[in-house]
Short mmCIF file of C-alpha atoms and ligand atoms in Angstrom, two decimals:
data_model
loop_
_atom_site.label_atom_id
_atom_site.label_comp_id
_atom_site.label_asym_id
_atom_site.label_seq_id
_atom_site.Cartn_x
_atom_site.Cartn_y
_atom_site.Cartn_z
CA MET X 28 0.76 -34.65 -10.50
CA LYS X 29 3.20 -34.44 -13.43
CA LEU X 30 6.45 -32.91 -12.28
CA ASP X 31 8.44 -32.81 -15.53
CA TYR X 32 8.72 -29.58 -17.48
CA THR X 33 7.63 -29.65 -21.12
CA PRO X 34 10.18 -28.80 -23.86
CA GLU X 35 8.41 -25.41 -24.24
CA GLN X 36 8.74 -24.70 -20.53
CA GLN X 37 12.42 -25.68 -20.64
CA ALA X 38 12.98 -23.38 -23.64
CA PHE X 39 11.26 -20.58 -21.71
CA ARG X 40 13.54 -21.20 -18.73
CA ALA X 41 16.59 -20.98 -21.00
CA GLU X 42 15.32 -17.70 -22.47
CA VAL X 43 14.80 -16.15 -19.01
CA ARG X 44 18.18 -17.40 -17.82
CA SER X 45 20.10 -15.95 -20.71
CA TRP X 46 18.32 -12.56 -20.41
CA MET X 47 19.00 -12.43 -16.67
CA GLU X 48 22.65 -13.37 -17.16
CA ALA X 49 23.04 -10.55 -19.67
CA ASN X 50 21.10 -7.90 -17.74
CA VAL X 51 21.10 -8.37 -13.95
CA PRO X 52 23.31 -5.66 -12.38
CA ALA X 53 26.66 -7.02 -11.23
CA GLY X 54 26.60 -5.48 -7.71
CA LYS X 55 23.73 -5.15 -5.25
CA LEU X 56 21.68 -1.99 -5.87
CA PRO X 57 21.58 0.56 -3.03
CA SER X 58 18.57 0.13 -0.70
CA PHE X 59 15.25 1.48 -2.00
CA ASP X 60 14.22 2.40 1.55
CA LEU X 61 17.18 4.59 2.44
CA THR X 62 17.53 7.17 -0.33
CA ARG X 63 15.67 8.48 -3.37
CA GLN X 64 18.72 7.47 -5.41
CA GLY X 65 18.40 3.82 -4.34
CA PHE X 66 14.66 3.92 -5.05
CA GLU X 67 15.24 5.31 -8.55
CA ALA X 68 17.96 2.71 -9.24
CA HIS X 69 15.33 0.05 -8.58
CA ARG X 70 12.83 1.88 -10.80
CA ASP X 71 15.44 1.84 -13.59
CA TRP X 72 15.75 -1.91 -13.14
CA GLU X 73 11.94 -2.22 -13.45
CA ARG X 74 12.14 -0.24 -16.70
CA LYS X 75 14.84 -2.52 -18.03
CA LEU X 76 12.73 -5.57 -17.17
CA SER X 77 9.80 -4.06 -18.97
CA GLN X 78 11.88 -3.30 -22.06
CA GLY X 79 12.60 -7.04 -22.17
CA GLN X 80 8.83 -7.62 -21.63
CA TRP X 81 9.56 -9.25 -18.27
CA GLY X 82 7.66 -6.74 -16.09
CA MET X 83 4.86 -9.20 -15.28
CA VAL X 84 4.89 -12.20 -17.57
CA THR X 85 1.34 -13.37 -16.77
CA TRP X 86 -0.31 -10.09 -17.83
CA PRO X 87 -1.85 -9.59 -21.27
CA GLU X 88 0.53 -8.19 -23.88
CA ALA X 89 -1.56 -5.02 -24.14
CA TYR X 90 -0.59 -4.22 -20.54
CA GLY X 91 3.10 -5.00 -20.93
CA GLY X 92 3.05 -8.73 -20.21
CA ARG X 93 3.46 -11.93 -22.21
CA ALA X 94 0.11 -13.61 -21.41
CA LEU X 95 1.87 -16.66 -19.92
CA ASP X 96 0.42 -19.15 -17.45
CA LEU X 97 1.25 -19.39 -13.74
CA ILE X 98 3.64 -22.32 -14.24
CA ARG X 99 5.78 -20.11 -16.45
CA TRP X 100 5.52 -17.35 -13.90
CA LEU X 101 6.97 -19.78 -11.31
CA ILE X 102 9.77 -20.69 -13.74
CA PHE X 103 10.43 -16.98 -14.30
CA GLU X 104 10.62 -16.45 -10.55
CA GLU X 105 13.06 -19.37 -10.14
CA GLU X 106 15.37 -17.85 -12.72
CA TYR X 107 14.92 -14.37 -11.26
CA TYR X 108 16.05 -15.47 -7.79
CA ARG X 109 18.73 -17.78 -9.20
CA ALA X 110 20.26 -14.76 -10.95
CA GLY X 111 20.21 -12.70 -7.74
CA ALA X 112 18.14 -9.99 -9.45
CA PRO X 113 17.05 -6.92 -7.42
CA THR X 114 14.02 -7.03 -5.11
CA ARG X 115 10.95 -5.75 -6.96
CA VAL X 116 10.35 -2.20 -5.74
CA ASN X 117 6.84 -2.26 -7.20
CA GLN X 118 5.67 -5.48 -5.56
CA ASN X 119 2.58 -3.78 -4.10
CA GLY X 120 1.62 -2.77 -7.62
CA ILE X 121 2.48 -5.80 -9.71
CA PHE X 122 1.64 -8.55 -7.21
CA LEU X 123 -1.31 -7.02 -5.31
CA LEU X 124 -3.02 -4.15 -7.10
CA GLY X 125 -2.37 -5.46 -10.64
CA PRO X 126 -4.24 -8.76 -10.26
CA THR X 127 -7.03 -6.94 -8.37
CA MET X 128 -7.36 -4.39 -11.16
CA MET X 129 -7.44 -7.18 -13.70
CA GLU X 130 -10.49 -8.57 -11.85
CA PHE X 131 -12.34 -5.40 -10.78
CA GLY X 132 -10.95 -2.54 -12.89
CA THR X 133 -12.72 -0.74 -15.73
CA ASP X 134 -11.15 -0.86 -19.21
CA ASP X 135 -10.13 2.75 -18.75
CA GLN X 136 -8.36 1.97 -15.46
CA LYS X 137 -6.58 -1.03 -16.92
CA GLN X 138 -5.32 0.99 -19.86
CA ARG X 139 -4.31 3.96 -17.76
CA PHE X 140 -2.60 2.14 -14.91
CA LEU X 141 -1.41 -1.36 -15.85
CA PRO X 142 1.18 -0.58 -18.58
CA ARG X 143 2.70 2.14 -16.39
CA MET X 144 2.75 -0.29 -13.45
CA ALA X 145 4.45 -3.01 -15.50
CA ALA X 146 7.01 -0.46 -16.72
CA GLY X 147 7.85 0.90 -13.27
CA ASP X 148 6.62 4.36 -14.29
CA ASP X 149 4.20 4.31 -11.35
CA ILE X 150 5.37 2.66 -8.13
CA TRP X 151 2.51 1.82 -5.77
CA ALA X 152 1.95 1.69 -2.01
CA GLN X 153 -0.86 -0.04 -0.13
CA ALA X 154 -2.72 2.32 2.24
CA TRP X 155 -5.08 0.14 4.26
CA SER X 156 -3.86 -0.01 7.88
CA GLU X 157 -4.65 2.77 10.33
CA PRO X 158 -3.90 3.29 14.00
CA GLY X 159 -6.57 1.00 15.51
CA ALA X 160 -7.31 -0.77 12.22
CA GLY X 161 -4.69 -3.43 11.40
CA SER X 162 -5.89 -6.96 12.12
CA ASP X 163 -9.36 -5.49 12.46
CA LEU X 164 -9.36 -3.81 9.05
CA ALA X 165 -13.12 -3.27 9.18
CA ALA X 166 -12.40 -0.62 11.85
CA VAL X 167 -10.97 1.75 9.17
CA ARG X 168 -12.08 5.34 9.89
CA SER X 169 -10.61 7.34 6.97
CA THR X 170 -13.43 8.69 4.87
CA CYS X 171 -14.36 9.26 1.25
CA THR X 172 -17.11 11.87 0.89
CA ARG X 173 -18.75 12.00 -2.53
CA ASP X 174 -18.88 15.47 -4.12
CA GLY X 175 -20.22 15.16 -7.67
CA ASP X 176 -17.61 13.41 -9.81
CA GLU X 177 -15.03 13.53 -7.04
CA TYR X 178 -14.31 11.99 -3.66
CA VAL X 179 -12.88 14.06 -0.84
CA LEU X 180 -10.52 11.89 1.23
CA ASN X 181 -9.71 12.52 4.89
CA GLY X 182 -7.94 10.50 7.54
CA GLN X 183 -4.69 8.78 8.45
CA LYS X 184 -2.96 5.64 7.19
CA ILE X 185 0.05 3.88 8.72
CA TRP X 186 2.65 1.18 7.92
CA SER X 187 2.44 1.92 4.23
CA THR X 188 5.43 0.09 2.71
CA ARG X 189 7.48 2.03 0.08
CA ALA X 190 5.15 5.03 0.49
CA VAL X 191 8.08 7.32 1.34
CA PHE X 192 9.12 7.48 -2.32
CA ALA X 193 6.22 5.79 -4.17
CA ASP X 194 4.04 7.62 -6.72
CA TRP X 195 0.53 6.27 -6.03
CA ALA X 196 -1.37 4.44 -3.30
CA PHE X 197 -4.47 2.24 -3.22
CA GLY X 198 -6.39 3.05 -0.06
CA LEU X 199 -9.39 1.79 1.85
CA PHE X 200 -11.93 4.48 2.82
CA ARG X 201 -15.49 4.52 4.12
CA GLU X 202 -18.56 6.68 3.48
CA PRO X 203 -19.09 8.94 6.51
CA GLY X 204 -21.55 7.27 8.89
CA SER X 205 -21.04 3.76 7.51
CA GLU X 206 -19.87 0.95 9.78
CA ARG X 207 -17.68 -2.13 9.67
CA HIS X 208 -17.67 -4.03 6.34
CA LYS X 209 -20.35 -1.86 4.71
CA GLY X 210 -19.80 1.45 2.92
CA MET X 211 -16.10 0.98 2.12
CA SER X 212 -14.47 1.78 -1.21
CA LEU X 213 -10.98 1.10 -2.59
CA ILE X 214 -9.69 4.37 -4.01
CA LEU X 215 -6.49 5.13 -5.94
CA PHE X 216 -4.74 8.41 -5.14
CA PRO X 217 -1.45 10.07 -6.16
CA LEU X 218 0.91 10.46 -3.22
CA ASP X 219 1.85 13.96 -4.39
CA ALA X 220 -1.78 15.19 -4.54
CA PRO X 221 -2.55 18.45 -2.66
CA GLY X 222 -3.53 17.56 0.92
CA VAL X 223 -1.38 14.40 1.14
CA THR X 224 1.42 14.44 3.74
CA ARG X 225 3.84 11.55 4.11
CA ARG X 226 5.81 11.00 7.30
CA PRO X 227 8.52 8.30 7.09
CA ILE X 228 8.78 5.68 9.85
CA ALA X 229 12.29 4.29 10.28
CA ARG X 230 12.70 0.56 10.91
CA MET X 231 15.00 -0.60 13.74
CA ASP X 232 18.00 -0.55 11.35
CA GLY X 233 17.23 3.01 10.19
CA GLU X 234 15.72 2.17 6.78
CA MET X 235 12.55 4.15 6.01
CA VAL X 236 10.52 1.14 5.01
CA PHE X 237 7.14 2.68 5.90
CA ALA X 238 5.30 5.96 5.90
CA GLU X 239 2.32 7.34 7.68
CA ILE X 240 0.02 9.06 5.21
CA PHE X 241 -2.19 11.96 6.28
CA LEU X 242 -5.08 12.95 4.00
CA ASP X 243 -6.57 16.40 4.39
CA ASN X 244 -9.41 17.13 1.93
CA VAL X 245 -7.66 15.27 -0.91
CA ARG X 246 -9.78 15.39 -4.09
CA VAL X 247 -9.72 12.43 -6.49
CA PRO X 248 -12.01 11.60 -9.44
CA VAL X 249 -14.70 8.98 -8.86
CA ALA X 250 -13.22 7.24 -11.92
CA ASP X 251 -10.26 6.27 -9.69
CA ARG X 252 -12.38 4.07 -7.42
CA LEU X 253 -11.59 0.38 -7.97
CA GLY X 254 -14.71 -1.79 -7.91
CA ASP X 255 -18.22 -0.69 -7.05
CA GLU X 256 -18.98 2.03 -4.53
CA GLY X 257 -19.36 0.50 -1.06
CA GLN X 258 -17.79 -2.81 -2.20
CA GLY X 259 -14.27 -2.02 -0.97
CA TRP X 260 -14.21 -4.86 1.55
CA HIS X 261 -14.97 -7.43 -1.13
CA VAL X 262 -12.27 -5.98 -3.42
CA CYS X 263 -9.70 -5.89 -0.58
CA MET X 264 -10.31 -9.50 0.33
CA ALA X 265 -9.46 -10.49 -3.27
CA THR X 266 -6.21 -8.51 -2.98
CA ALA X 267 -5.43 -10.17 0.36
CA GLY X 268 -5.88 -13.59 -1.27
CA PHE X 269 -3.23 -12.72 -3.91
CA GLU X 270 -0.98 -11.31 -1.21
CA ARG X 271 -1.03 -14.29 1.14
CA GLY X 272 -1.59 -17.11 -1.23
CA LEU X 273 0.59 -17.07 -4.28
CA MET X 274 2.07 -13.91 -5.68
CA LEU X 275 3.85 -12.02 -2.93
CA ARG X 276 6.21 -14.73 -1.76
CA SER X 277 7.09 -17.10 -4.55
CA PRO X 278 8.80 -20.36 -3.49
CA ALA X 279 11.98 -19.56 -5.43
CA ARG X 280 12.83 -16.94 -2.80
CA TYR X 281 13.05 -19.63 -0.10
CA GLN X 282 14.69 -22.26 -2.28
CA VAL X 283 17.52 -19.85 -3.10
CA ALA X 284 17.78 -18.84 0.58
CA ALA X 285 18.01 -22.55 1.53
CA GLN X 286 20.80 -23.03 -1.03
CA LYS X 287 22.72 -20.04 0.37
CA LEU X 288 22.22 -21.42 3.87
CA ALA X 289 23.61 -24.82 2.83
CA ALA X 290 26.68 -23.05 1.36
CA LEU X 291 27.10 -21.09 4.61
CA TYR X 292 26.85 -24.33 6.59
CA HIS X 293 29.44 -26.10 4.43
CA ALA X 294 31.87 -23.21 4.77
CA ASN X 295 31.59 -23.35 8.58
CA LYS X 296 30.69 -26.93 9.39
CA ALA X 297 34.01 -27.94 11.00
CA ASN X 298 33.01 -25.94 14.09
CA LEU X 299 29.29 -26.75 14.17
CA PRO X 300 27.27 -29.46 15.94
CA ALA X 301 25.43 -32.06 13.82
CA SER X 302 22.08 -30.63 14.94
CA ILE X 303 22.73 -27.52 12.81
CA GLY X 304 23.20 -29.74 9.74
CA GLU X 305 19.84 -31.35 10.47
CA ARG X 306 18.18 -27.93 10.67
CA VAL X 307 19.76 -26.88 7.37
CA ALA X 308 18.44 -30.06 5.72
CA GLN X 309 14.98 -29.43 7.21
CA HIS X 310 14.88 -25.87 5.81
CA TRP X 311 15.88 -27.18 2.39
CA MET X 312 13.07 -29.77 2.50
CA ASP X 313 10.57 -27.17 3.74
CA ALA X 314 11.44 -24.82 0.87
CA ASP X 315 11.02 -27.65 -1.65
CA ALA X 316 7.75 -28.75 -0.03
CA TYR X 317 6.43 -25.20 -0.27
CA ALA X 318 7.43 -25.07 -3.95
CA LEU X 319 5.58 -28.32 -4.69
CA SER X 320 2.51 -27.08 -2.88
CA ILE X 321 2.53 -23.83 -4.88
CA TYR X 322 2.94 -25.72 -8.16
CA SER X 323 -0.12 -27.71 -7.15
CA THR X 324 -2.11 -24.53 -6.36
CA ALA X 325 -0.97 -22.91 -9.62
CA SER X 326 -2.07 -25.98 -11.61
CA ARG X 327 -5.47 -25.86 -9.92
CA LEU X 328 -5.87 -22.14 -10.68
CA GLU X 329 -4.87 -22.73 -14.30
CA ALA X 330 -7.64 -25.34 -14.48
CA GLY X 331 -10.17 -22.67 -13.45
CA GLY X 332 -10.06 -23.08 -9.65
CA LYS X 333 -10.03 -20.22 -7.15
CA ILE X 334 -7.59 -19.59 -4.34
CA GLY X 335 -9.26 -20.39 -1.04
CA PRO X 336 -8.25 -20.75 2.59
CA GLU X 337 -4.91 -22.23 1.53
CA SER X 338 -3.80 -18.63 1.20
CA SER X 339 -3.85 -18.64 5.03
CA THR X 340 -1.97 -21.94 5.41
CA ASN X 341 0.60 -20.80 2.81
CA LYS X 342 1.13 -17.51 4.59
CA ILE X 343 1.81 -19.19 7.94
CA PHE X 344 4.13 -21.70 6.30
CA TRP X 345 6.34 -19.25 4.34
CA SER X 346 6.57 -16.71 7.14
CA GLU X 347 7.54 -19.23 9.82
CA MET X 348 9.95 -21.01 7.47
CA ASP X 349 11.65 -17.69 6.72
CA VAL X 350 12.21 -16.84 10.40
CA ALA X 351 13.53 -20.34 11.20
CA LEU X 352 15.86 -20.40 8.19
CA HIS X 353 17.39 -17.03 9.06
CA GLN X 354 17.68 -17.99 12.73
CA THR X 355 19.78 -21.01 11.69
CA ALA X 356 22.03 -18.71 9.61
CA LEU X 357 22.55 -16.45 12.63
CA ASP X 358 23.36 -19.50 14.80
CA ILE X 359 25.97 -20.59 12.26
CA LEU X 360 27.52 -17.13 12.13
CA GLY X 361 27.57 -16.60 15.89
CA PRO X 362 28.78 -13.15 16.97
CA ARG X 363 29.65 -12.25 13.34
CA ALA X 364 25.89 -12.11 12.70
CA GLU X 365 25.45 -9.07 14.88
CA LEU X 366 27.14 -6.52 12.65
CA LEU X 367 24.88 -4.12 10.80
CA GLY X 368 26.03 -2.42 7.60
CA GLN X 369 25.56 -2.22 3.86
CA SER X 370 26.28 -5.31 1.81
CA THR X 371 27.52 -5.27 -1.75
CA ASP X 372 27.48 -8.99 -2.58
CA GLY X 373 24.20 -10.36 -1.23
CA VAL X 374 25.79 -13.16 0.83
CA SER X 375 27.69 -11.42 3.65
CA PRO X 376 26.75 -11.77 7.36
CA VAL X 377 25.06 -8.36 7.05
CA ASP X 378 22.61 -9.85 4.56
CA TRP X 379 21.65 -12.66 6.93
CA LEU X 380 20.94 -10.18 9.72
CA ASP X 381 19.04 -7.93 7.31
CA GLY X 382 17.06 -10.95 6.12
CA PHE X 383 16.36 -12.00 9.71
CA ILE X 384 15.07 -8.56 10.68
CA PHE X 385 12.78 -8.59 7.65
CA ALA X 386 11.68 -12.19 8.28
CA LEU X 387 10.51 -11.23 11.78
CA ALA X 388 7.87 -9.04 10.15
CA GLY X 389 6.53 -11.93 8.03
CA PRO X 390 4.19 -13.27 10.74
CA ILE X 391 2.70 -9.74 11.03
CA TYR X 392 2.19 -8.26 7.56
CA ALA X 393 -0.32 -9.56 5.00
CA GLY X 394 -2.61 -10.37 7.94
CA SER X 395 -0.94 -11.60 11.14
CA ASN X 396 -0.48 -15.33 11.65
CA GLU X 397 -2.86 -15.31 14.61
CA ILE X 398 -5.57 -13.98 12.29
CA GLN X 399 -4.67 -16.63 9.68
CA ARG X 400 -5.02 -19.31 12.36
CA ASN X 401 -8.46 -17.92 13.21
CA ILE X 402 -9.43 -18.17 9.52
CA ILE X 403 -8.17 -21.77 9.32
CA ALA X 404 -10.03 -22.70 12.52
CA GLU X 405 -13.31 -21.12 11.46
CA ARG X 406 -13.42 -21.56 7.67
CA MET X 407 -11.38 -24.73 7.06
CA LEU X 408 -12.00 -26.70 10.25
CA GLY X 409 -15.47 -25.35 11.02
CA LEU X 410 -14.60 -24.69 14.67
CA PRO X 411 -16.82 -22.31 16.66
CA ARG X 412 -15.77 -18.64 16.87
CA GLY X 413 -13.76 -17.89 20.01
C1 FAD G 507 6.73 -5.22 7.34
C2 FAD G 507 5.32 -4.74 7.34
C3 FAD G 507 4.80 -4.17 6.19
C4 FAD G 507 3.51 -3.67 6.19
N1 FAD G 507 3.06 -3.06 5.06
C5 FAD G 507 1.81 -2.53 5.05
C6 FAD G 507 1.36 -1.82 3.90
O1 FAD G 507 2.09 -1.67 2.91
N2 FAD G 507 0.13 -1.29 3.94
C7 FAD G 507 -0.70 -1.44 5.01
O2 FAD G 507 -1.82 -0.96 4.95
N3 FAD G 507 -0.29 -2.09 6.14
C8 FAD G 507 0.95 -2.63 6.17
N4 FAD G 507 1.40 -3.28 7.30
C9 FAD G 507 0.53 -3.32 8.48
C10 FAD G 507 -0.02 -4.71 8.77
O3 FAD G 507 -1.05 -5.03 7.88
C11 FAD G 507 -0.49 -4.72 10.22
O4 FAD G 507 0.64 -4.52 11.03
C12 FAD G 507 -1.16 -6.02 10.59
O5 FAD G 507 -2.37 -6.18 9.91
C13 FAD G 507 -1.41 -6.11 12.12
O6 FAD G 507 -2.11 -4.99 12.55
P1 FAD G 507 -1.59 -4.09 13.76
O7 FAD G 507 -0.15 -3.80 13.55
O8 FAD G 507 -2.52 -2.95 13.92
O9 FAD G 507 -1.66 -5.04 15.03
P2 FAD G 507 -2.96 -5.39 15.87
O10 FAD G 507 -4.10 -5.63 14.95
O11 FAD G 507 -3.12 -4.37 16.93
O12 FAD G 507 -2.55 -6.78 16.52
C14 FAD G 507 -1.63 -6.87 17.63
C15 FAD G 507 -1.48 -8.34 17.98
O13 FAD G 507 -2.74 -8.88 18.39
C16 FAD G 507 -3.07 -10.02 17.59
N5 FAD G 507 -4.51 -10.05 17.32
C17 FAD G 507 -5.28 -9.02 16.92
N6 FAD G 507 -6.56 -9.42 16.75
C18 FAD G 507 -6.60 -10.74 17.06
C19 FAD G 507 -7.63 -11.74 17.05
N7 FAD G 507 -8.89 -11.45 16.69
N8 FAD G 507 -7.29 -13.01 17.41
C20 FAD G 507 -6.00 -13.33 17.75
N9 FAD G 507 -4.99 -12.42 17.77
C21 FAD G 507 -5.28 -11.16 17.43
C22 FAD G 507 -2.29 -9.83 16.30
O14 FAD G 507 -2.05 -11.07 15.66
C23 FAD G 507 -1.01 -9.19 16.79
O15 FAD G 507 -0.12 -10.18 17.26
C24 FAD G 507 2.69 -3.78 7.34
C25 FAD G 507 3.21 -4.37 8.50
C26 FAD G 507 4.51 -4.83 8.52
C27 FAD G 507 5.05 -5.45 9.77
#
């Protein structure tokens, strides 16, 4: 594996760095899960990114991108996190639905949705989980009933991230009477359509990260189905591969967190046992190891390969690394770590606690780690089903 960057890649890095230095907001933006104002501040940031053509650098130019390869996307991400730029409010859209639409969407869908997604004009939520259908997604009961050129949607979704303020959702529905993996379709619907009710669910710190979504005879055009009718499971599994494997959690996120942790350790090390220093060093190495592994996967994909079961091993690795890294930060901070509040600088004790609370969810979302271990056992190791 060649680890040096080419002169073109280095020039690209310099271009991203100088744009970020000139444009990243000086203070931390208000939370996008607490108020409409915070949500819209993040949308404005997405618009600014898109004006600089940075909305999603790997996408074709016609859809607001720069048609760059995955290695440049990783470089972009490194500079993005290095600059402390705001969390992407549209990550469900740009990292999950976007790549899926690129693979399964019609030309009309790509033209209608992708430029608006890249520009932050439409912020997306993922509406798959239901009460009784989380790990066992094939148990989804919400229905899509065909009525001429329309579907009529009915049912209930839960744990839909950003859906409190988002504009659109991509949901998994089944034909009435169908069972398990058959008869499902992935359907796009506006969250302000007649018959849609959103009920926020507050996280333990009060932020309205999720919503329940109730659908009561919601009519959407058949043209807003993504992929073939009845092929929703197949389409969703492609999305899940993007979510777990590469896009959702880029390595730069953890490398920057490891750097902040090392700074926290150095500022406090006079009062800490040597074992904490060893943990900090381990987190740093883990973050770098994850980055190298992702560069290897990206190189393989650029050479025409497909993402496979490593999306499950990656997901376990980043989610467990994130919990452990934040736990070490809390151990360094001691009782100071227990204060909740709103941070303005991105490095206060409040941020470590906030990060820890979020990290705890990592082993659950994007397919729980127990399910990923089942996939590894059955599909990678060929072990018998339990
Ligand atoms: C932060 C966060 C964000 C989320 N965002 C979204 C979103 O935007 N859209 C969306 O649709 N959903 C979202 N989810 C929901 C998420 O996909 C589900 O929580 C997840 O799939 C687990 O499903 P469940 O909560 O129903 O738990 P269950 O499926 O009931 O599982 C409960 C426990 O049993 C274990 N378990 C279940 N089946 C097995 C098995 N066969 N073998 C071994 N162990 C098993 C699980 O690992 C888990 O520990 C989000 C969840 C979180 C935490």
